Amino acid sequence: DIVGFTDFCSNKSPVEVVESLAQLFSEFDALVSKHHLEKLKTVGDAYMVAGGLPLPYNDHVERVSQFALEMVNALKEYNHRRNQNLRLRIGIHTGPCVAGLIGVKRFCYDVLGEAISVASITEASGSPGRIHLTGVTKNRLDSSEYLFEEGKVIQTR
């Protein structure tokens, strides 16, 4: 989720908004490829990815975490180039899900499951400019590789 995106859009034409998102999301797409992740979808200014699909990787948690850190850096560079002050709010959770085609008319590939819902709640409940992890995800990461700060506890059910 891009914090400040509504204000960003307020003085731009629809074409400028789409071009801006396309440029930023293209940078995120390159990071998805770099880390062998799966881009699930974009909804407005939200960008959703998953690790470990469609092919499982033992290090998918690390891949997603590194991707999140690089997303933050990509947005900083984007802001610098465009003299903006956008920030990301990122939520990461680890767990099972199911993927498939939904519908018959304008069908879409979607990923469903509690893990997706928990990641979404984690992001939405988080502070701007931060990467928020659930305890499940944090416990899967090597604490010597990352710097963690305790955050607020949120209810996901």
Coordinates of C-alpha atoms in Angstrom, one line a residue:
D1 CA 0.0 0.0 0.0
I2 CA 1.3 3.4 -0.9
V3 CA 0.8 5.9 1.9
G4 CA -0.1 9.4 0.6
F5 CA -1.2 8.1 -2.7
T6 CA -4.6 9.8 -2.6
D7 CA -2.9 13.2 -2.0
F8 CA -0.4 12.4 -4.8
C9 CA -3.3 11.8 -7.2
S10 CA -5.3 14.9 -6.2
N11 CA -3.3 17.2 -8.5
K12 CA -2.7 14.8 -11.4
S13 CA -4.8 13.7 -14.4
P14 CA -5.9 10.1 -14.6
V15 CA -3.3 9.5 -17.3
E16 CA -0.5 10.9 -15.1
V17 CA -1.7 8.7 -12.2
V18 CA -1.6 5.6 -14.4
E19 CA 1.8 6.5 -15.9
S20 CA 3.2 7.1 -12.4
L21 CA 1.9 3.8 -11.0
A22 CA 3.1 2.0 -14.1
Q23 CA 6.6 3.4 -13.7
L24 CA 6.8 2.5 -10.0
F25 CA 5.2 -0.9 -10.4
S26 CA 7.5 -1.8 -13.3
E27 CA 10.4 -1.3 -10.8
F28 CA 8.6 -3.6 -8.4
D29 CA 8.0 -6.1 -11.2
A30 CA 11.8 -6.2 -11.8
L31 CA 12.3 -7.0 -8.1
V32 CA 9.7 -9.8 -8.3
S33 CA 11.7 -11.3 -11.1
K34 CA 15.0 -10.9 -9.3
H35 CA 13.8 -12.7 -6.2
H36 CA 11.8 -15.4 -8.1
L37 CA 8.5 -14.4 -6.5
E38 CA 5.0 -14.4 -7.9
K39 CA 3.2 -11.1 -8.5
L40 CA -0.4 -11.8 -7.6
K41 CA -2.2 -8.5 -8.5
T42 CA -2.4 -4.8 -8.1
V43 CA -5.5 -3.2 -6.7
G44 CA -5.3 0.5 -6.9
D45 CA -2.0 1.4 -5.2
A46 CA -1.7 -2.0 -3.5
Y47 CA 0.9 -4.4 -4.9
M48 CA 0.6 -8.1 -3.8
V49 CA 3.2 -10.8 -4.2
A50 CA 3.7 -14.3 -2.8
G51 CA 6.8 -16.4 -2.3
G52 CA 6.9 -20.2 -2.8
L53 CA 4.4 -20.2 -5.7
P54 CA 3.9 -21.6 -8.2
L55 CA 7.1 -23.5 -7.3
P56 CA 8.1 -24.0 -3.7
Y57 CA 11.4 -22.6 -2.4
N58 CA 12.8 -23.3 1.0
D59 CA 13.9 -19.7 1.4
H60 CA 10.7 -18.0 0.2
V61 CA 10.4 -16.1 3.5
E62 CA 13.8 -14.6 3.0
R63 CA 13.0 -13.8 -0.7
V64 CA 9.9 -11.9 0.2
S65 CA 11.6 -10.1 3.1
Q66 CA 14.5 -9.0 0.9
F67 CA 12.0 -8.0 -1.8
A68 CA 10.2 -5.8 0.8
L69 CA 13.4 -4.1 1.8
E70 CA 14.3 -3.4 -1.9
M71 CA 10.8 -2.1 -2.5
V72 CA 11.4 0.5 0.2
N73 CA 14.6 1.5 -1.5
A74 CA 13.0 1.6 -5.0
L75 CA 10.3 4.0 -3.7
K76 CA 13.0 6.2 -2.1
E77 CA 14.7 6.5 -5.4
Y78 CA 11.4 7.1 -7.2
N79 CA 10.6 9.9 -4.7
H80 CA 14.0 11.5 -5.2
R81 CA 13.6 11.5 -9.0
R82 CA 10.0 12.9 -8.8
N83 CA 10.4 15.1 -5.7
Q84 CA 7.7 13.2 -3.9
N85 CA 7.3 11.9 -0.4
L86 CA 5.4 8.6 -0.8
R87 CA 5.9 5.8 1.7
L88 CA 5.0 2.2 1.7
R89 CA 3.2 0.2 4.4
I90 CA 4.1 -3.5 3.9
G91 CA 2.7 -6.6 5.7
I92 CA 4.2 -10.0 5.5
H93 CA 2.8 -13.3 6.8
T94 CA 3.8 -16.9 6.1
G95 CA 1.3 -19.8 5.7
P96 CA -0.6 -22.0 3.3
C97 CA -2.8 -20.7 0.5
V98 CA -4.5 -22.0 -2.6
A99 CA -4.3 -20.5 -6.1
G100 CA -6.5 -20.8 -9.1
L101 CA -8.6 -19.2 -11.8
I102 CA -11.7 -17.5 -10.6
G103 CA -14.8 -17.0 -12.8
V104 CA -15.6 -17.7 -16.4
K105 CA -15.9 -14.2 -17.8
R106 CA -12.9 -12.0 -17.4
F107 CA -11.5 -14.7 -15.1
C108 CA -8.5 -13.9 -13.0
Y109 CA -5.8 -15.8 -11.3
D110 CA -6.1 -15.3 -7.5
V111 CA -4.6 -16.6 -4.3
L112 CA -6.8 -17.2 -1.3
G113 CA -6.4 -18.3 2.2
E114 CA -6.0 -17.2 5.8
A115 CA -2.3 -16.4 5.1
I116 CA -3.4 -13.8 2.5
S117 CA -5.9 -12.3 4.8
V118 CA -3.5 -12.1 7.7
A119 CA -0.9 -10.4 5.5
S120 CA -3.5 -7.9 4.4
I121 CA -4.6 -7.1 8.0
T122 CA -1.0 -6.8 9.0
E123 CA -0.3 -4.3 6.3
A124 CA -3.5 -2.3 6.9
S125 CA -2.9 -2.1 10.6
G126 CA 0.7 -1.1 10.3
S127 CA 2.5 2.2 10.5
P128 CA 3.5 4.1 7.3
G129 CA 7.0 3.6 6.1
R130 CA 7.5 0.3 7.9
I131 CA 7.6 -3.4 7.0
H132 CA 5.4 -5.4 9.3
L133 CA 5.9 -9.1 10.0
T134 CA 3.8 -11.5 11.8
G135 CA 5.4 -13.6 14.5
V136 CA 5.2 -16.7 12.2
T137 CA 7.3 -14.9 9.6
K138 CA 9.7 -13.3 12.1
N139 CA 10.4 -16.8 13.5
R140 CA 11.3 -18.1 10.1
L141 CA 14.0 -15.4 9.5
D142 CA 17.6 -15.5 10.8
S143 CA 17.7 -12.7 13.4
S144 CA 21.4 -12.1 12.7
E145 CA 20.5 -11.1 9.1
Y146 CA 17.7 -8.6 10.0
L147 CA 17.1 -5.8 12.5
F148 CA 13.7 -6.2 14.2
E149 CA 11.7 -3.8 16.3
E150 CA 8.7 -4.8 18.5
G151 CA 5.5 -3.3 17.1
K152 CA 2.0 -3.2 18.3
V153 CA 0.0 -6.4 18.6
I154 CA -3.0 -6.7 16.3
Q155 CA -5.9 -9.0 16.2
T156 CA -6.1 -10.9 12.9
R157 CA -9.4 -12.7 13.6

